[in-house]
GROMACS .gro file of C-alpha atoms in nm:
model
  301
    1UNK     CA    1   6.150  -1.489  -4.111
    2UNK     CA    2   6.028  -1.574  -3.742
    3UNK     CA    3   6.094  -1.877  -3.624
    4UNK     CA    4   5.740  -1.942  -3.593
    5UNK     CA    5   5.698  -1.927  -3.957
    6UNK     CA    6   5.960  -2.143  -3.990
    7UNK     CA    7   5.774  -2.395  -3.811
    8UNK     CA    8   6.107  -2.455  -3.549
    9UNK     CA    9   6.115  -2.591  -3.226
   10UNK     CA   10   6.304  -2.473  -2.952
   11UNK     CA   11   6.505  -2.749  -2.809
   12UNK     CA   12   6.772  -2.895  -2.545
   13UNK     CA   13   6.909  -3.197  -2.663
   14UNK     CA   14   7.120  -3.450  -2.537
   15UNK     CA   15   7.371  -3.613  -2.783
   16UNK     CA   16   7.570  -3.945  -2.673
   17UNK     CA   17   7.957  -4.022  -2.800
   18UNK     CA   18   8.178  -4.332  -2.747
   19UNK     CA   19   8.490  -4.358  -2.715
   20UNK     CA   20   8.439  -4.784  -2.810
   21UNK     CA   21   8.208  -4.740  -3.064
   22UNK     CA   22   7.957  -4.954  -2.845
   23UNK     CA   23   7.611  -4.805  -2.741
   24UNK     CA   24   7.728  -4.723  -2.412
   25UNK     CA   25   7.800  -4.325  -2.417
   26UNK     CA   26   8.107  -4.205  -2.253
   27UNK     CA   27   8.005  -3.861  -2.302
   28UNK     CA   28   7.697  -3.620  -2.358
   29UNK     CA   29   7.645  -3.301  -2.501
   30UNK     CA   30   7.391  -3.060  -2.370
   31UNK     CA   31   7.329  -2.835  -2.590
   32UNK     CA   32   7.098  -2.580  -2.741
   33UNK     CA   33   6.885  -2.534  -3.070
   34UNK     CA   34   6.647  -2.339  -3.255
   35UNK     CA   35   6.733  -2.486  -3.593
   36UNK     CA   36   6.598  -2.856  -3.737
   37UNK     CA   37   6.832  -3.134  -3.500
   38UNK     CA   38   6.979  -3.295  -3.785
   39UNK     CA   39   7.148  -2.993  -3.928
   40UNK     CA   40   7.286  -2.947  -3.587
   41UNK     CA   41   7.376  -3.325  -3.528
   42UNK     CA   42   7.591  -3.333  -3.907
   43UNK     CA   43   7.774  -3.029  -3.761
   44UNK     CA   44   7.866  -3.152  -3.444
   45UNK     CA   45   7.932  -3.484  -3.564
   46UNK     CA   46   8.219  -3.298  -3.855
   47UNK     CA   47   8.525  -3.380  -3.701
   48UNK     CA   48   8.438  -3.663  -3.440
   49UNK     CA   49   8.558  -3.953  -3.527
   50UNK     CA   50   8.324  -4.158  -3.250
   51UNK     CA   51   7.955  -4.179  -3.363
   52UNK     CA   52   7.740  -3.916  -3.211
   53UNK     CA   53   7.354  -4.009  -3.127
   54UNK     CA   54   7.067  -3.839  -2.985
   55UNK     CA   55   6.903  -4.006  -2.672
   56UNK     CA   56   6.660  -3.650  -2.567
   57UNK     CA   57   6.534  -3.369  -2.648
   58UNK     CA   58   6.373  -3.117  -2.423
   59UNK     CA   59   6.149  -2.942  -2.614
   60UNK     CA   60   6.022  -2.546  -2.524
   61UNK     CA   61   5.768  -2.284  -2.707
   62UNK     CA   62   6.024  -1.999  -2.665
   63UNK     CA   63   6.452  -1.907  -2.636
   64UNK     CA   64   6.406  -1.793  -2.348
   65UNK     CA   65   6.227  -2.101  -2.157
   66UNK     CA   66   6.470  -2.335  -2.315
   67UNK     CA   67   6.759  -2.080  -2.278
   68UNK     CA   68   6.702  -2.112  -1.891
   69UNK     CA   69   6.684  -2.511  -1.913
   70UNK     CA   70   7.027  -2.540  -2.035
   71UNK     CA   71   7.181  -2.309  -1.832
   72UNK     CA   72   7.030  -2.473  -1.533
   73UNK     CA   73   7.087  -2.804  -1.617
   74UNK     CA   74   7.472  -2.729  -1.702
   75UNK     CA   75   7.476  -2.592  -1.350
   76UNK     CA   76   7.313  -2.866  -1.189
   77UNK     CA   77   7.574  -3.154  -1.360
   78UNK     CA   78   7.854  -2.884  -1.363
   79UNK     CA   79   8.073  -3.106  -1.171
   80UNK     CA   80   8.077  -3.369  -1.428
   81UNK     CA   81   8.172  -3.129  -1.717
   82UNK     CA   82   8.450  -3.251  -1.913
   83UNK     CA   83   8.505  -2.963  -2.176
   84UNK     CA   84   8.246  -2.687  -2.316
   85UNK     CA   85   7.910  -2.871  -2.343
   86UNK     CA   86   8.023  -3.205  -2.324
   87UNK     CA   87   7.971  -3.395  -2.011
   88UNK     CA   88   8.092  -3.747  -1.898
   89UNK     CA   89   7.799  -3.962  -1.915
   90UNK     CA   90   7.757  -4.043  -1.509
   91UNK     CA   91   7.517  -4.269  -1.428
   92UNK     CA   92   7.321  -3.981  -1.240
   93UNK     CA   93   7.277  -3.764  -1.549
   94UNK     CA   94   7.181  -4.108  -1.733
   95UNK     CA   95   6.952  -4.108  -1.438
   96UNK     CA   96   6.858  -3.742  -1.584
   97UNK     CA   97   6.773  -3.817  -1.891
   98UNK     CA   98   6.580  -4.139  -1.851
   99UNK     CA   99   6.310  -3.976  -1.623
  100UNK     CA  100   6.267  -3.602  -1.800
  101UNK     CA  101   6.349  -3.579  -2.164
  102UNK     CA  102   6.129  -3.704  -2.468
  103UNK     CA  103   6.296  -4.001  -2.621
  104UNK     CA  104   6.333  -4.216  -2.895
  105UNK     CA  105   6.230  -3.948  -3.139
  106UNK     CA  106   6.274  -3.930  -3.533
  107UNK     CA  107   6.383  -3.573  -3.527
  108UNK     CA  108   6.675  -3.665  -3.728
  109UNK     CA  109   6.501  -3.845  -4.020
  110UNK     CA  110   6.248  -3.580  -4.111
  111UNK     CA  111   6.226  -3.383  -4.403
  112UNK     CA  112   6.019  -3.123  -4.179
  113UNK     CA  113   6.053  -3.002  -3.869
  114UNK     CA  114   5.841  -3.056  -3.579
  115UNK     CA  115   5.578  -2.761  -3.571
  116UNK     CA  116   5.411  -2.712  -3.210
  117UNK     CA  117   5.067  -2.614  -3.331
  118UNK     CA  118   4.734  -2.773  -3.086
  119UNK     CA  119   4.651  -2.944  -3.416
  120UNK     CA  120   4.785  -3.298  -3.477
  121UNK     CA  121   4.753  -3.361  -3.860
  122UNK     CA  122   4.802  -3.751  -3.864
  123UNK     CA  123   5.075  -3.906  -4.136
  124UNK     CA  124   4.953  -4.089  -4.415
  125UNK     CA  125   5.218  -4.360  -4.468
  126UNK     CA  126   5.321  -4.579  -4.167
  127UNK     CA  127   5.683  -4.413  -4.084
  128UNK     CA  128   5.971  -4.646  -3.965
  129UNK     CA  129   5.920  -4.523  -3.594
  130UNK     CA  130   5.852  -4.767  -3.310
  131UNK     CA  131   5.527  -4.898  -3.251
  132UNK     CA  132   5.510  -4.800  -2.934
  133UNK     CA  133   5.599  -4.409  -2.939
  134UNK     CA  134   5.282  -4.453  -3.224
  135UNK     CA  135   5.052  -4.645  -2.977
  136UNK     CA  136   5.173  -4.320  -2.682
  137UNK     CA  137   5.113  -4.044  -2.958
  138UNK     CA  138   4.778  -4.202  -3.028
  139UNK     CA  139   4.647  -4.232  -2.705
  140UNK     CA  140   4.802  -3.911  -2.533
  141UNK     CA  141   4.582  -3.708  -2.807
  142UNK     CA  142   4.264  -3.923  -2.780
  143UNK     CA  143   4.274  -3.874  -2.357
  144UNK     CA  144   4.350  -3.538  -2.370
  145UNK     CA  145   4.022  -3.500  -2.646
  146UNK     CA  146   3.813  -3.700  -2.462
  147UNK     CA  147   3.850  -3.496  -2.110
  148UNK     CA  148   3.831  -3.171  -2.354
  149UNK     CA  149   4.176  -3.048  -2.242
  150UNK     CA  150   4.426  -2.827  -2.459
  151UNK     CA  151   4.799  -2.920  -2.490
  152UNK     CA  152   4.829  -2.624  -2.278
  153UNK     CA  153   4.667  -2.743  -1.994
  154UNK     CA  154   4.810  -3.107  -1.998
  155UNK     CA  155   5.154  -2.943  -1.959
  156UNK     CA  156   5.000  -2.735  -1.685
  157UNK     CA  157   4.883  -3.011  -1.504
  158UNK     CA  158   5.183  -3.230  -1.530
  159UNK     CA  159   5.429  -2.981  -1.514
  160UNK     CA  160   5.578  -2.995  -1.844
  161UNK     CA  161   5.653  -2.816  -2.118
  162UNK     CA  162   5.358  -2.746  -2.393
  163UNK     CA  163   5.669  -2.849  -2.630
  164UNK     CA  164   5.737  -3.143  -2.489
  165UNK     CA  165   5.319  -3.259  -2.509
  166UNK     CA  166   5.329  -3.186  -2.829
  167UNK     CA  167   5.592  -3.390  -2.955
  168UNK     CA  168   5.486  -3.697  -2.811
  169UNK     CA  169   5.102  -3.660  -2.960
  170UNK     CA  170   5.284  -3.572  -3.323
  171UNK     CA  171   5.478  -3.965  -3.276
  172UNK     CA  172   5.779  -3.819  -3.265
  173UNK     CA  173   5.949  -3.961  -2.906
  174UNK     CA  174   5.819  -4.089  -2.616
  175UNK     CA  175   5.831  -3.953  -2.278
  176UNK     CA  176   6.094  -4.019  -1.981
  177UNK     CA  177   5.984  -4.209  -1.650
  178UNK     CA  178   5.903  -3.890  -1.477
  179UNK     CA  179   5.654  -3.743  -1.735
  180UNK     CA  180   5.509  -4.110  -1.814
  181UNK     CA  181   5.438  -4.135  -1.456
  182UNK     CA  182   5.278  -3.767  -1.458
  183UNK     CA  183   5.082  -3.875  -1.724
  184UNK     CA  184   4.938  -4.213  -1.573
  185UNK     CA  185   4.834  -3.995  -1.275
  186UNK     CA  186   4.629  -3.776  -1.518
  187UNK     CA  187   4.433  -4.010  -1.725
  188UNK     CA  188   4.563  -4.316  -1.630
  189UNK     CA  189   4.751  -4.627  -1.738
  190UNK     CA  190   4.884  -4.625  -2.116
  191UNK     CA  191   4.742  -4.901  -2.342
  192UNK     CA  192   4.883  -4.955  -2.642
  193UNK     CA  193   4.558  -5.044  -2.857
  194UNK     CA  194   4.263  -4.847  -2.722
  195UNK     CA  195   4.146  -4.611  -2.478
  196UNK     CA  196   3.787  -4.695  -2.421
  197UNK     CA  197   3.902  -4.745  -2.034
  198UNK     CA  198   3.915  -4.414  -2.006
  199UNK     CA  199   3.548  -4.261  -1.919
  200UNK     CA  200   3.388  -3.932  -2.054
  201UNK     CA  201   3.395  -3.787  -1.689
  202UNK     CA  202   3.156  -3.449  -1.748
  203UNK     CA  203   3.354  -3.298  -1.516
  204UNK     CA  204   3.777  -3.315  -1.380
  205UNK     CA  205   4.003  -3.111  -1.138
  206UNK     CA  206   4.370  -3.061  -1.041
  207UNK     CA  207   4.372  -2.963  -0.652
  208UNK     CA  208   4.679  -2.898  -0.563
  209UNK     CA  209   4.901  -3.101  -0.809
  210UNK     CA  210   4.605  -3.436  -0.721
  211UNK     CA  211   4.358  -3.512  -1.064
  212UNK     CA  212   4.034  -3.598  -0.906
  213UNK     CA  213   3.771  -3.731  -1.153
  214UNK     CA  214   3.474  -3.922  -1.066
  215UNK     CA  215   3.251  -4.120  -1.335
  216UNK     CA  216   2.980  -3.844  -1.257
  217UNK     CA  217   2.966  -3.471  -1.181
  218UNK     CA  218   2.834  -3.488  -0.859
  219UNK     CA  219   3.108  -3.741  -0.759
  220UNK     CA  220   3.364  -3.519  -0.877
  221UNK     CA  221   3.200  -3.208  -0.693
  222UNK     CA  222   3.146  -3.332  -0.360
  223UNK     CA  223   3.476  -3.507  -0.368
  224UNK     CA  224   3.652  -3.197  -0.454
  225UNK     CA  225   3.483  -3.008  -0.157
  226UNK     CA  226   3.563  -3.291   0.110
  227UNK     CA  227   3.924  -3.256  -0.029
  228UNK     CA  228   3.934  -2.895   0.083
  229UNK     CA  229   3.772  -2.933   0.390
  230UNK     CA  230   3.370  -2.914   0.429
  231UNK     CA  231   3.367  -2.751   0.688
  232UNK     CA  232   3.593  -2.436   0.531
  233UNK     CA  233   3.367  -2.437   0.234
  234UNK     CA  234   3.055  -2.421   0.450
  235UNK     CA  235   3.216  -2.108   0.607
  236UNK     CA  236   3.203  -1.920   0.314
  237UNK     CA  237   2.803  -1.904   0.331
  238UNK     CA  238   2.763  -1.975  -0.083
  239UNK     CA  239   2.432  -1.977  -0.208
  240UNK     CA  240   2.304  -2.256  -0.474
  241UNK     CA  241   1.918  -2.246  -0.532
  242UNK     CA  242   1.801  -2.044  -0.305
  243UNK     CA  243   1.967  -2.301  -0.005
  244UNK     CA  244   2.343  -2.292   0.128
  245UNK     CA  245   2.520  -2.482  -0.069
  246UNK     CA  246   2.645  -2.674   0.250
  247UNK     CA  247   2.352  -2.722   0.508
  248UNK     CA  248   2.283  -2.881   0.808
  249UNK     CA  249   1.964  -3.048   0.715
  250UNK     CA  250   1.769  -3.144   0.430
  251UNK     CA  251   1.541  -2.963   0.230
  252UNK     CA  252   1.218  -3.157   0.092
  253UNK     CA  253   1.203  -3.016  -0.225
  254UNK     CA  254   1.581  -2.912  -0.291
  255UNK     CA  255   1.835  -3.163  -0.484
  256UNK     CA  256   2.096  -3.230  -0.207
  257UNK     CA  257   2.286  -3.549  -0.134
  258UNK     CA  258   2.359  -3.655   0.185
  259UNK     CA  259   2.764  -3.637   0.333
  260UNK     CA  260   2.904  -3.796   0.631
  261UNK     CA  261   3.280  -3.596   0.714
  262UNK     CA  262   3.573  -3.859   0.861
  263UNK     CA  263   3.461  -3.738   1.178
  264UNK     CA  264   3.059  -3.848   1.136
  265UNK     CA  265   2.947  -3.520   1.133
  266UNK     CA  266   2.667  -3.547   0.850
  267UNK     CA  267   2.577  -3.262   0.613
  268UNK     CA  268   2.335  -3.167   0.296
  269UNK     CA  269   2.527  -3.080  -0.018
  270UNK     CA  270   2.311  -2.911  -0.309
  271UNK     CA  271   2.347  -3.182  -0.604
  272UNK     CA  272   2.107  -2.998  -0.860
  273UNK     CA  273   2.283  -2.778  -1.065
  274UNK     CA  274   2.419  -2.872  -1.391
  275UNK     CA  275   2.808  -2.928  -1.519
  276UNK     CA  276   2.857  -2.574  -1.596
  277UNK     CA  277   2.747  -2.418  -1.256
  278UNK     CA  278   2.902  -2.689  -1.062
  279UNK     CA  279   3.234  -2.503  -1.227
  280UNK     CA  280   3.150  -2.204  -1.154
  281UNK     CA  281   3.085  -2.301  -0.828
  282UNK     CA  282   3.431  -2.472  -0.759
  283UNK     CA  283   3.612  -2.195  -0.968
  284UNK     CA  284   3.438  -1.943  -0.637
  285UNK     CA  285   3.553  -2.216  -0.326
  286UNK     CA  286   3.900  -2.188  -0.510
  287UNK     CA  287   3.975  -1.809  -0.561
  288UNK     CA  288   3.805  -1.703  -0.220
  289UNK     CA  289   3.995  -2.025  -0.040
  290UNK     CA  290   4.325  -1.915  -0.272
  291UNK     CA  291   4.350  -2.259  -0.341
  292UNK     CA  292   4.528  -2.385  -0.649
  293UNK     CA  293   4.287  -2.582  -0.837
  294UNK     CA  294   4.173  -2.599  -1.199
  295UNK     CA  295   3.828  -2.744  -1.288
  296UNK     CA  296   3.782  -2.858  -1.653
  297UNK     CA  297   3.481  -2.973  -1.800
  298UNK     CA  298   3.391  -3.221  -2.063
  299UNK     CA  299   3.056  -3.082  -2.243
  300UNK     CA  300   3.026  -3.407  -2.440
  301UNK     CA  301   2.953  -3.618  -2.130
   0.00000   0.00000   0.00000
């Protein structure tokens, strides 16, 4: 049986031991699984006679991605090893594991493992887990719906793990600093009880690691092309309705709005085209510029 049908996740976790039996961890494992966390945690926790807890999980779509994670990651701390996998718990990797890995997560307590599938099937009974990896869960799926993005392309855009996306929108951990941050930059700040801040922007890029989306299209577009450079768009000579798509002057009976560069040199940019051309439009400027941008687009606007 694959381990797809098994409905496993691939995981790097991060187990904590004292030595006191306080909650202050003298050591951490880092360790690898592809089997449900709990099984793993009762195996490793035969024949310690300190309690051994879970503080994060890495999670990965394949061996080999989370194969690589470990490997790196025991390199990186490798001069705080203490024996095998187990690692004395310096502040620095505490540092680690407070910014990057999912926390907080219930992986030990369910019947069922976590399956990574796009689809979030929401629990019937109210689970024991805190309120607020719930209230994160809720509104990490309801942005990512509302600007029409995949899991996919949320971990794309933050630079995460399609894993790790999905196990915060199933209410199963919430995320370190660093990916909390990430995610604040993409649809911006986290509230706990709704997310009608959040617009219905038709229209949403990633330019070079920066999320620019405007309340309208146009916004978006023009904003997008002054980001890149006007002048190195207007270069490439594009045609929009029968008019460059950057001009020097207005045309009477063409949509164009009116742009003023940083240093006052005014130009026309066509504004009368619809969502779906303006993509196609920035998806040219970026593969003839080679520029690394991704333009999604909210159809529901």
């Amino acid at each position: 049986m694959s381990n797809q049908e098994q409905n496993l996740v691939y995981l790097v976790y991060f187990l904590a031991k004292s030595n006191f039996k306080d909650t202050n961890p003298d050591f951490i494992k880092i360790g690898y699984t592809s089997t449900e966390l709990s099984r793993r945690l009762i195996s490793i926790q035969t024949g310690n006679e300190a309690e051994i807890w879970e503080i994060g999980v890495l999670p990965f779509d394949t061996e080999d991605e989370a194969r690589r994670e470990e490997n790196r990651i025991h390199k990186h701390f490798g001069g705080s090893r203490a024996r095998g996998e187990w690692f004395y718990a310096t502040p620095r990797l505490i540092q680690y594991i407070e910014e990057y890995t999912v926390q907080y997560t219930e992986l030990f307590i369910e019947d069922v493992p976590p399956t990574l599938d796009e689809e979030v099937i929401e629990p019937d009974v109210q689970s024991t887990r805190e309120e607020e990896v719930i209230a994160f869960g809720k509104w990490l799926r309801e942005c990512r719906k509302k600007r029409n993005m995949t899991q996919t392309k949320v971990a794309e855009a933050v630079g995460y793990s399609r894993g790790a996306i999905a196990l915060i929108e199933q209410d199963r951990g919430i995320p370190g600093q660093n990916l909390r941050e990430a995610l604040t930059a993409l649809f911006g700040d986290f509230s706990d009880s709704t997310t009608e801040t959040i617009p219905d922007n038709p229209i949403s890029v990633t330019l070079g690691g920066t999320w620019i989306s405007e309340n309208t299209g146009i916004d978006t577009f023009i904003k997008v092309i002054k980001k890149i450079g006007i002048e190195k768009v207007k270069e490439l000579n594009l045609p929009v309705n029968g008019i460059p798509l950057i001009a020097d002057c207005d045309y009477p009976d063409k949509a164009q709005r009116k742009v003023e560069t940083e240093e006052g040199t005014t130009y026309w940019i066509v504004s009368g085209t619809d969502t779906e051309r303006k993509k196609k439009i920035l998806d040219d400027i970026a593969d003839r510029l080679e520029r690394d941008m991704t333009v999604y687009v909210n159809l529901k606007s």
